[in-house]
mmCIF file of C-alpha atoms and ligand atoms in Angstrom:
data_model
loop_
_atom_site.group_PDB
_atom_site.id
_atom_site.type_symbol
_atom_site.label_atom_id
_atom_site.label_comp_id
_atom_site.label_asym_id
_atom_site.label_seq_id
_atom_site.Cartn_x
_atom_site.Cartn_y
_atom_site.Cartn_z
ATOM 1 C CA MET A 592 -35.171 196.598 250.524
ATOM 2 C CA ILE A 593 -31.911 195.419 249.169
ATOM 3 C CA ASP A 594 -33.013 195.704 245.618
ATOM 4 C CA GLU A 595 -33.743 199.426 246.169
ATOM 5 C CA VAL A 596 -30.612 199.858 247.772
ATOM 6 C CA LEU A 597 -28.559 198.290 244.996
ATOM 7 C CA ALA A 598 -30.554 200.199 242.374
ATOM 8 C CA GLU A 599 -29.671 203.319 244.318
ATOM 9 C CA VAL A 600 -26.146 202.481 244.270
ATOM 10 C CA SER A 601 -25.957 201.732 240.676
ATOM 11 C CA ALA A 602 -28.043 204.913 239.972
ATOM 12 C CA THR A 603 -25.586 207.199 242.069
ATOM 13 C CA ALA A 604 -22.767 205.571 240.554
ATOM 14 C CA ASP A 605 -24.042 206.268 236.925
ATOM 15 C CA ALA A 606 -24.794 209.739 237.861
ATOM 16 C CA ALA A 607 -21.258 210.128 239.284
ATOM 17 C CA MET A 608 -19.823 208.765 236.014
ATOM 18 C CA ALA A 609 -21.570 211.144 234.115
ATOM 19 C CA GLU A 610 -20.531 213.961 236.123
ATOM 20 C CA ILE A 611 -16.693 213.031 236.048
ATOM 21 C CA ALA A 612 -17.221 212.695 232.331
ATOM 22 C CA ASP A 613 -18.588 216.061 231.856
ATOM 23 C CA CYS A 614 -15.752 217.726 234.111
ATOM 24 C CA MET A 615 -13.567 220.044 231.751
ATOM 25 C CA ASP A 616 -10.837 220.735 234.346
ATOM 26 C CA VAL A 617 -9.167 219.670 237.301
ATOM 27 C CA ALA A 618 -10.834 221.931 239.561
ATOM 28 C CA SER A 619 -14.477 220.694 238.786
ATOM 29 C CA LEU A 620 -13.099 216.993 238.876
ATOM 30 C CA ASP A 621 -11.892 217.729 242.603
ATOM 31 C CA ALA A 622 -15.190 219.049 243.557
ATOM 32 C CA VAL A 623 -16.959 216.178 242.041
ATOM 33 C CA VAL A 624 -14.650 213.741 244.054
ATOM 34 C CA ALA A 625 -14.986 215.782 247.334
ATOM 35 C CA ARG A 626 -19.119 215.552 247.044
ATOM 36 C CA HIS A 627 -18.887 211.978 246.507
ATOM 37 C CA ARG A 628 -16.624 211.172 249.341
ATOM 38 C CA SER A 629 -18.426 213.402 251.756
ATOM 39 C CA LYS A 630 -20.769 211.528 254.204
ATOM 40 C CA LYS A 631 -23.718 213.575 253.217
ATOM 41 C CA GLY A 632 -23.795 212.686 249.453
ATOM 42 C CA GLY A 633 -23.329 210.052 247.023
ATOM 43 C CA LEU A 634 -22.025 206.576 247.644
ATOM 44 C CA SER A 635 -20.549 207.401 251.211
ATOM 45 C CA ALA A 636 -24.019 208.308 252.255
ATOM 46 C CA ILE A 637 -25.270 205.136 251.165
ATOM 47 C CA LYS A 638 -22.573 203.287 252.806
ATOM 48 C CA SER A 639 -23.313 205.096 256.126
ATOM 49 C CA ARG A 640 -26.945 203.869 255.956
ATOM 50 C CA LEU A 641 -25.965 200.100 255.134
ATOM 51 C CA GLY A 642 -26.240 199.273 258.937
ATOM 52 C CA GLY A 643 -29.820 199.596 258.786
ATOM 53 C CA LEU A 644 -30.188 196.646 256.685
ATOM 54 C CA ALA A 645 -31.686 193.750 258.754
ATOM 55 C CA GLU A 646 -30.011 190.815 256.964
ATOM 56 C CA VAL A 647 -26.288 190.128 257.198
ATOM 57 C CA ASP A 648 -26.139 188.940 253.812
ATOM 58 C CA ASP A 649 -27.834 191.756 252.382
ATOM 59 C CA ARG A 650 -25.466 194.200 254.180
ATOM 60 C CA LYS A 651 -22.577 192.061 252.473
ATOM 61 C CA ARG A 652 -24.051 192.417 249.058
ATOM 62 C CA ALA A 653 -24.915 196.047 249.426
ATOM 63 C CA GLY A 654 -21.406 196.877 250.942
ATOM 64 C CA ALA A 655 -19.851 194.886 248.142
ATOM 65 C CA ALA A 656 -21.896 196.815 245.413
ATOM 66 C CA VAL A 657 -20.846 200.187 247.137
ATOM 67 C CA ASN A 658 -17.345 199.224 247.197
ATOM 68 C CA GLU A 659 -17.313 198.013 243.462
ATOM 69 C CA ALA A 660 -19.088 201.241 242.267
ATOM 70 C CA MET A 661 -16.316 203.300 244.420
ATOM 71 C CA GLY A 662 -13.538 201.487 242.869
ATOM 72 C CA ARG A 663 -15.045 202.106 239.357
ATOM 73 C CA LEU A 664 -15.575 205.770 240.189
ATOM 74 C CA ASP A 665 -11.974 206.057 241.392
ATOM 75 C CA ALA A 666 -10.671 204.591 238.233
ATOM 76 C CA ALA A 667 -12.809 206.849 236.146
ATOM 77 C CA VAL A 668 -11.484 209.981 238.117
ATOM 78 C CA GLU A 669 -7.905 208.774 237.669
ATOM 79 C CA GLN A 670 -8.410 208.244 233.882
ATOM 80 C CA ARG A 671 -10.273 211.787 233.512
ATOM 81 C CA ARG A 672 -7.628 213.357 235.526
ATOM 82 C CA GLU A 673 -4.906 212.166 233.059
ATOM 83 C CA VAL A 674 -7.087 213.346 230.005
ATOM 84 C CA LEU A 675 -7.478 216.760 231.636
ATOM 85 C CA ALA A 676 -3.658 216.998 232.455
ATOM 86 C CA ASP A 677 -2.756 216.217 228.855
ATOM 87 C CA ALA A 678 -5.385 218.737 227.458
ATOM 88 C CA ALA A 679 -3.990 221.197 229.888
ATOM 89 C CA ILE A 680 -0.468 220.873 228.586
ATOM 90 C CA SER A 681 -1.653 221.068 225.051
ATOM 91 C CA ALA A 682 -3.508 224.178 225.731
ATOM 92 C CA ARG A 683 -0.445 225.559 227.412
ATOM 93 C CA ILE A 684 1.836 224.745 224.609
ATOM 94 C CA ALA A 685 -0.651 226.147 222.133
ATOM 95 C CA SER A 686 -1.127 229.213 224.026
ATOM 96 C CA GLU A 687 2.842 229.834 224.716
ATOM 97 C CA THR A 688 3.785 228.956 221.068
ATOM 98 C CA MET A 689 5.711 231.957 219.573
ATOM 99 C CA ASP A 690 4.727 232.702 215.929
ATOM 100 C CA LEU A 691 8.258 233.552 214.988
ATOM 101 C CA THR A 692 6.979 234.642 211.473
ATOM 102 C CA GLU A 693 5.561 237.690 213.369
ATOM 103 C CA TRP A 694 8.881 238.444 214.898
ATOM 104 C CA ARG A 695 10.555 238.895 211.602
ATOM 105 C CA ARG A 696 11.565 242.383 210.829
ATOM 106 C CA PRO A 697 10.530 243.758 207.535
ATOM 107 C CA THR A 698 12.850 242.396 204.873
ATOM 108 C CA HIS A 699 15.846 244.543 204.833
ATOM 109 C CA ARG A 700 18.609 243.718 202.189
ATOM 110 C CA GLY A 701 21.915 245.173 202.650
ATOM 111 C CA HIS A 702 24.074 246.411 199.773
ATOM 112 C CA LEU A 703 27.619 246.356 198.369
ATOM 113 C CA HIS A 704 30.077 248.748 200.042
ATOM 114 C CA LEU A 705 30.450 252.315 198.164
ATOM 115 C CA VAL A 706 33.736 251.601 196.864
ATOM 116 C CA THR A 707 32.651 247.911 195.446
ATOM 117 C CA GLN A 708 29.872 249.804 194.025
ATOM 118 C CA ALA A 709 32.013 252.401 192.270
ATOM 119 C CA TRP A 710 34.580 249.467 191.241
ATOM 120 C CA GLU A 711 31.906 247.296 189.614
ATOM 121 C CA ARG A 712 30.416 250.315 187.632
ATOM 122 C CA LEU A 713 33.962 251.308 186.482
ATOM 123 C CA GLU A 714 34.329 247.770 185.240
ATOM 124 C CA ASP A 715 31.061 247.778 183.452
ATOM 125 C CA VAL A 716 31.760 250.963 181.716
ATOM 126 C CA PHE A 717 35.442 250.120 180.793
ATOM 127 C CA VAL A 718 34.148 246.454 179.530
ATOM 128 C CA GLY A 719 31.579 248.169 177.425
ATOM 129 C CA LEU A 720 34.418 250.364 176.098
ATOM 130 C CA GLY A 721 36.318 246.824 174.956
ATOM 131 C CA PHE A 722 38.616 246.425 177.811
ATOM 132 C CA THR A 723 39.239 243.199 179.770
ATOM 133 C CA VAL A 724 40.002 243.016 183.429
ATOM 134 C CA ALA A 725 43.398 242.174 184.783
ATOM 135 C CA GLU A 726 44.808 241.472 188.295
ATOM 136 C CA GLY A 727 48.086 241.676 190.254
ATOM 137 C CA PRO A 728 49.119 240.842 193.805
ATOM 138 C CA GLU A 729 48.743 243.429 196.614
ATOM 139 C CA VAL A 730 52.144 242.190 197.923
ATOM 140 C CA GLU A 731 54.331 243.213 195.177
ATOM 141 C CA THR A 732 57.885 243.091 194.044
ATOM 142 C CA ASP A 733 60.118 246.194 194.296
ATOM 143 C CA TRP A 734 60.859 245.576 190.670
ATOM 144 C CA HIS A 735 57.251 245.407 189.400
ATOM 145 C CA ASN A 736 56.413 248.519 191.767
ATOM 146 C CA PHE A 737 59.132 250.819 190.799
ATOM 147 C CA GLU A 738 62.134 249.290 188.858
ATOM 148 C CA ALA A 739 60.173 248.122 185.780
ATOM 149 C CA LEU A 740 58.063 251.544 185.804
ATOM 150 C CA ASN A 741 61.312 253.583 185.238
ATOM 151 C CA MET A 742 61.706 254.390 189.004
ATOM 152 C CA SER A 743 65.218 252.720 189.913
ATOM 153 C CA GLU A 744 66.579 253.050 193.385
ATOM 154 C CA GLY A 745 67.186 256.484 194.459
ATOM 155 C CA HIS A 746 64.756 258.015 191.891
ATOM 156 C CA PRO A 747 63.309 261.008 193.502
ATOM 157 C CA ALA A 748 59.743 260.068 192.460
ATOM 158 C CA ARG A 749 59.879 257.004 194.664
ATOM 159 C CA GLY A 750 59.759 259.370 197.508
ATOM 160 C CA GLU A 751 56.242 260.410 196.609
ATOM 161 C CA PHE A 752 55.185 257.014 197.497
ATOM 162 C CA ASP A 753 55.250 256.345 201.239
ATOM 163 C CA THR A 754 56.035 252.639 200.667
ATOM 164 C CA LEU A 755 55.187 249.923 203.235
ATOM 165 C CA PHE A 756 57.873 247.324 202.819
ATOM 166 C CA VAL A 757 57.102 243.933 203.802
ATOM 167 C CA ASP A 758 59.363 241.353 205.550
ATOM 168 C CA HIS A 759 59.025 238.816 203.019
ATOM 169 C CA VAL A 760 61.913 237.487 200.781
ATOM 170 C CA PRO A 761 60.475 236.174 197.541
ATOM 171 C CA PRO A 762 62.259 233.270 195.619
ATOM 172 C CA GLY A 763 65.541 235.003 194.372
ATOM 173 C CA GLY A 764 64.738 238.024 196.100
ATOM 174 C CA THR A 765 66.501 240.163 198.904
ATOM 175 C CA VAL A 766 65.169 241.715 202.102
ATOM 176 C CA GLY A 767 63.243 244.608 201.389
ATOM 177 C CA SER A 768 62.476 243.726 197.884
ATOM 178 C CA THR A 769 58.685 243.373 198.548
ATOM 179 C CA VAL A 770 56.321 246.020 199.339
ATOM 180 C CA LEU A 771 52.532 246.585 199.640
ATOM 181 C CA ARG A 772 51.850 247.899 196.082
ATOM 182 C CA THR A 773 51.755 251.711 196.284
ATOM 183 C CA HIS A 774 49.725 251.952 193.004
ATOM 184 C CA THR A 775 47.913 249.547 190.566
ATOM 185 C CA SER A 776 50.622 250.379 187.778
ATOM 186 C CA PRO A 777 52.732 247.143 188.388
ATOM 187 C CA VAL A 778 49.856 245.316 186.883
ATOM 188 C CA GLN A 779 50.797 247.099 183.454
ATOM 189 C CA ILE A 780 54.270 245.304 183.734
ATOM 190 C CA ARG A 781 52.669 242.030 184.766
ATOM 191 C CA THR A 782 50.038 242.246 181.739
ATOM 192 C CA MET A 783 52.751 243.064 179.161
ATOM 193 C CA LEU A 784 54.902 240.061 180.570
ATOM 194 C CA GLU A 785 51.794 237.674 180.399
ATOM 195 C CA SER A 786 50.245 238.812 177.018
ATOM 196 C CA ALA A 787 51.237 239.812 173.736
ATOM 197 C CA PRO A 788 49.763 243.145 172.334
ATOM 198 C CA PRO A 789 47.512 244.127 171.413
ATOM 199 C CA ILE A 790 46.558 244.888 174.885
ATOM 200 C CA TYR A 791 43.371 246.683 176.266
ATOM 201 C CA VAL A 792 42.952 246.136 180.171
ATOM 202 C CA ILE A 793 41.941 247.767 183.180
ATOM 203 C CA ALA A 794 43.193 246.675 186.582
ATOM 204 C CA PRO A 795 41.356 247.724 189.762
ATOM 205 C CA GLY A 796 42.530 246.919 193.051
ATOM 206 C CA ARG A 797 43.775 247.808 196.438
ATOM 207 C CA VAL A 798 46.929 249.911 197.139
ATOM 208 C CA PHE A 799 48.707 250.952 200.317
ATOM 209 C CA ARG A 800 50.670 253.815 201.229
ATOM 210 C CA ARG A 801 52.192 255.037 204.750
ATOM 211 C CA ASP A 802 49.749 257.981 204.741
ATOM 212 C CA THR A 803 48.008 259.324 207.968
ATOM 213 C CA PRO A 804 44.115 258.916 207.454
ATOM 214 C CA ASP A 805 42.373 262.426 206.843
ATOM 215 C CA ALA A 806 39.199 263.507 205.227
ATOM 216 C CA THR A 807 40.768 262.921 201.719
ATOM 217 C CA HIS A 808 43.384 260.003 202.499
ATOM 218 C CA MET A 809 43.380 256.503 203.574
ATOM 219 C CA PRO A 810 46.479 254.407 204.131
ATOM 220 C CA VAL A 811 44.546 251.590 202.082
ATOM 221 C CA PHE A 812 42.700 252.851 199.190
ATOM 222 C CA HIS A 813 41.658 251.654 195.725
ATOM 223 C CA GLN A 814 42.898 252.522 192.284
ATOM 224 C CA ILE A 815 41.798 251.472 188.737
ATOM 225 C CA GLU A 816 44.696 251.226 186.034
ATOM 226 C CA GLY A 817 44.142 251.310 182.246
ATOM 227 C CA LEU A 818 46.618 250.102 179.762
ATOM 228 C CA VAL A 819 46.421 250.137 176.131
ATOM 229 C CA ILE A 820 49.198 248.713 173.814
ATOM 230 C CA ASP A 821 48.616 248.447 170.063
ATOM 231 C CA ARG A 822 50.089 249.760 166.789
ATOM 232 C CA GLY A 823 49.992 253.477 166.243
ATOM 233 C CA ILE A 824 48.441 254.565 169.584
ATOM 234 C CA SER A 825 48.668 258.305 170.176
ATOM 235 C CA MET A 826 48.103 260.874 172.845
ATOM 236 C CA ALA A 827 44.686 261.447 170.751
ATOM 237 C CA ASP A 828 43.486 257.982 171.696
ATOM 238 C CA LEU A 829 44.118 258.620 175.457
ATOM 239 C CA ALA A 830 42.181 261.822 175.164
ATOM 240 C CA GLY A 831 39.459 260.148 173.484
ATOM 241 C CA THR A 832 39.154 257.333 175.678
ATOM 242 C CA ILE A 833 39.213 259.543 179.028
ATOM 243 C CA GLU A 834 36.483 261.693 177.457
ATOM 244 C CA ALA A 835 34.224 258.649 176.373
ATOM 245 C CA PHE A 836 34.928 257.302 179.849
ATOM 246 C CA THR A 837 33.882 260.496 181.507
ATOM 247 C CA LYS A 838 30.675 260.797 179.550
ATOM 248 C CA ALA A 839 29.786 257.060 180.099
ATOM 249 C CA PHE A 840 30.395 257.101 183.913
ATOM 250 C CA PHE A 841 29.369 260.457 185.029
ATOM 251 C CA GLY A 842 26.934 261.563 182.275
ATOM 252 C CA ALA A 843 26.629 263.700 179.015
ATOM 253 C CA GLY A 844 26.862 266.908 181.426
ATOM 254 C CA PHE A 845 30.458 266.154 182.298
ATOM 255 C CA SER A 846 33.605 266.549 180.177
ATOM 256 C CA SER A 847 37.445 266.079 180.670
ATOM 257 C CA ARG A 848 40.784 267.760 179.958
ATOM 258 C CA LEU A 849 44.467 266.699 180.305
ATOM 259 C CA ARG A 850 46.942 268.790 181.880
ATOM 260 C CA PRO A 851 50.597 268.331 181.622
ATOM 261 C CA SER A 852 52.214 266.574 184.400
ATOM 262 C CA TYR A 853 54.985 264.013 185.201
ATOM 263 C CA PHE A 854 55.247 260.387 185.906
ATOM 264 C CA PRO A 855 58.415 258.357 185.451
ATOM 265 C CA PHE A 856 56.759 255.577 183.617
ATOM 266 C CA THR A 857 54.681 257.784 180.997
ATOM 267 C CA GLU A 858 56.221 260.308 178.498
ATOM 268 C CA PRO A 859 54.549 262.714 177.907
ATOM 269 C CA SER A 860 52.303 262.499 181.049
ATOM 270 C CA ALA A 861 49.144 264.488 182.093
ATOM 271 C CA GLU A 862 46.834 264.752 184.926
ATOM 272 C CA PHE A 863 43.149 264.289 183.888
ATOM 273 C CA ASP A 864 40.424 266.446 185.270
ATOM 274 C CA ILE A 865 36.718 266.313 184.710
ATOM 275 C CA ARG A 866 34.299 269.405 184.423
ATOM 276 C CA ARG A 867 31.100 269.003 186.344
ATOM 277 C CA PRO A 868 28.086 270.448 184.905
ATOM 278 C CA ASP A 869 28.266 273.490 187.276
ATOM 279 C CA GLY A 870 31.694 274.282 185.659
ATOM 280 C CA SER A 871 33.974 273.389 188.443
ATOM 281 C CA TRP A 872 37.101 271.014 187.504
ATOM 282 C CA LEU A 873 38.133 268.035 189.572
ATOM 283 C CA GLU A 874 41.456 266.189 189.419
ATOM 284 C CA LEU A 875 40.858 262.505 188.928
ATOM 285 C CA GLY A 876 44.197 260.763 188.097
ATOM 286 C CA GLY A 877 47.330 260.354 186.002
ATOM 287 C CA CYS A 878 48.055 259.241 182.525
ATOM 288 C CA GLY A 879 50.249 259.457 179.767
ATOM 289 C CA MET A 880 52.139 257.632 176.820
ATOM 290 C CA VAL A 881 53.649 254.432 178.288
ATOM 291 C CA HIS A 882 57.588 255.186 178.510
ATOM 292 C CA PRO A 883 59.657 253.290 175.873
ATOM 293 C CA GLU A 884 61.890 251.695 178.864
ATOM 294 C CA VAL A 885 58.399 250.449 180.538
ATOM 295 C CA LEU A 886 57.706 248.876 177.223
ATOM 296 C CA ARG A 887 60.995 247.191 177.141
ATOM 297 C CA ALA A 888 60.811 245.962 180.726
ATOM 298 C CA GLY A 889 57.478 244.510 179.828
ATOM 299 C CA GLY A 890 59.168 242.733 176.829
ATOM 300 C CA ILE A 891 57.548 244.986 174.269
ATOM 301 C CA ASP A 892 59.489 246.430 171.268
ATOM 302 C CA PRO A 893 58.758 250.257 171.444
ATOM 303 C CA GLU A 894 59.749 250.420 167.810
ATOM 304 C CA GLU A 895 56.733 248.467 166.962
ATOM 305 C CA TRP A 896 54.139 249.324 169.527
ATOM 306 C CA SER A 897 52.940 252.217 171.310
ATOM 307 C CA GLY A 898 50.378 252.725 174.236
ATOM 308 C CA PHE A 899 48.824 254.712 176.791
ATOM 309 C CA ALA A 900 47.993 254.059 180.479
ATOM 310 C CA PHE A 901 46.035 255.893 183.088
ATOM 311 C CA GLY A 902 45.297 255.530 186.804
ATOM 312 C CA PHE A 903 42.974 256.932 189.230
ATOM 313 C CA GLY A 904 41.282 256.621 192.626
ATOM 314 C CA ILE A 905 38.213 254.450 193.098
ATOM 315 C CA ASP A 906 37.458 255.780 196.655
ATOM 316 C CA ARG A 907 37.473 259.282 195.327
ATOM 317 C CA MET A 908 34.931 258.584 192.844
ATOM 318 C CA ALA A 909 32.721 256.869 195.429
ATOM 319 C CA VAL A 910 33.089 259.888 197.621
ATOM 320 C CA MET A 911 32.295 262.237 194.800
ATOM 321 C CA ARG A 912 29.391 260.268 193.501
ATOM 322 C CA HIS A 913 27.722 260.456 196.916
ATOM 323 C CA SER A 914 28.977 263.715 198.160
ATOM 324 C CA VAL A 915 30.632 262.140 200.960
ATOM 325 C CA ALA A 916 32.413 264.796 203.158
ATOM 326 C CA ASP A 917 35.111 262.380 204.907
ATOM 327 C CA ILE A 918 36.498 259.516 202.991
ATOM 328 C CA ARG A 919 37.189 257.941 206.563
ATOM 329 C CA ASP A 920 33.387 257.687 206.990
ATOM 330 C CA MET A 921 33.296 254.987 204.281
ATOM 331 C CA TYR A 922 35.321 252.681 206.374
ATOM 332 C CA SER A 923 33.950 253.494 209.828
ATOM 333 C CA ASN A 924 31.394 250.568 209.664
ATOM 334 C CA ASP A 925 28.864 252.970 211.309
ATOM 335 C CA ILE A 926 25.417 251.687 210.411
ATOM 336 C CA ARG A 927 23.903 255.108 210.243
ATOM 337 C CA PHE A 928 26.145 256.103 207.580
ATOM 338 C CA ILE A 929 25.854 252.682 205.901
ATOM 339 C CA GLU A 930 22.130 252.736 205.590
ATOM 340 C CA GLN A 931 21.920 255.896 203.610
ATOM 341 C CA PHE A 932 23.128 254.423 200.635
HETATM 342 N N1 LIG B 1722 50.246 255.190 189.334
HETATM 343 C C1 LIG B 1722 50.075 256.692 189.225
HETATM 344 C C2 LIG B 1722 49.774 257.083 190.598
HETATM 345 O O1 LIG B 1722 49.536 256.240 191.426
HETATM 346 C C3 LIG B 1722 48.875 256.885 188.372
HETATM 347 C C4 LIG B 1722 49.556 256.673 186.790
HETATM 348 C C5 LIG B 1722 48.962 255.681 186.329
HETATM 349 C C6 LIG B 1722 49.807 257.565 186.047
HETATM 350 C C7 LIG B 1722 49.340 255.299 184.866
HETATM 351 C C8 LIG B 1722 50.208 257.500 184.849
HETATM 352 C C9 LIG B 1722 49.726 256.430 184.135
HETATM 353 O O2 LIG B 1722 49.785 258.061 191.002
#
C-alpha cells in the first residue's frame, strides 16, 4: 500500500514538473500551481488521503514524500517564474525598440546662401581671368574709406555714402575716424600699400550703408572690387576685362558697355551695364582708371604705372540670376524661400 502511494507521489510530482517546464507564460504557470494546490488534484489530494494509511510510519513516510515533492515543485515554479519574467522583459524590449533608421527623413542637404553662391562664382571667374583674391577689414578707417580715395572731408561725394560711424578710436586715430566700410574700394588702397605692381586683384566683401531696406536696398550688402595696376594699362583693358567677365559669368548671349560717370577715385569714370539676350540693359557697377592721387596715396608712382578699378554689388547679381523680386527675401530666413534654390 505504502509503495503504491509513494509511486503515485513521484508520478504526480514528475507530471507536475513536466507541466511547469512546458509553461510558456506566467498565466499558464499560475493555472498549473492552482491545480496542484487544490484539494481535488495533484499532491494536495494525495495528502488529504494519507490519513487512510493504517501504519503511523507509513503515514510519516508518505507525508514526508509529499512535502518533499511539494517543495521541489515550489522551487521549480519559482525558477520557471523567473525565466518567464526575463523572457517577458526581453520580448517587451524587442517589441518596443524603435528602429531609428526608419525615422530618418530622406537625406536633405542644405546649400550655400544665394549671395555666397554668387560670391564664389565671381571669384572663380576672376581667378580664371588671372586675378587673385584680396581682403580688407569691415571696420575701416576714414582715411582708407574716403581720404585716400580722393574724398577728403567735406567732399560732396561723401554725402552719397550714408556712412555708419563706429565708436572706436584706432591707434593714433581720433573719435569718428572709423567707419563700417561703405564700399570695397578701401581694399584698393590696402593692396597698393601692401604689394608692389603689377597688381591684379579682386576683393569681395561685406559693406554697410545707412540705407532703409526696400526691394532693392539693404543696409548690409556685398560688393566685389577689382583692381589692376601695371605698365601701360588703358581704358581699353578695362572695357575688355568687363566684356570677358560678362561673357564668362552670364554667358555668350550677354554683352557689356561703359557709360560716362563720375567717381572721385577714378578718372575717367564709367558705369558699366550689361545687355541681356532680350536686349534690355542693366546697370551693374562703377569703374574707371585709377586716379593719380589714389595711386600716390597707395605709394605708387602714377608716372610709371597706370591701372583700372571696378566695383559692383554681389547681392544684385544673385537677385538677377534667380529672378528674386525683393532683395529682402534673401535675408528673411524663410525656409520656403530658401528651399527653392
Ligand atoms: N566704390 C564704388 C561704389 O561703391 C564703385 C567703384 C569701384 C567705382 C571702383 C569705381 C571704381 O559705388
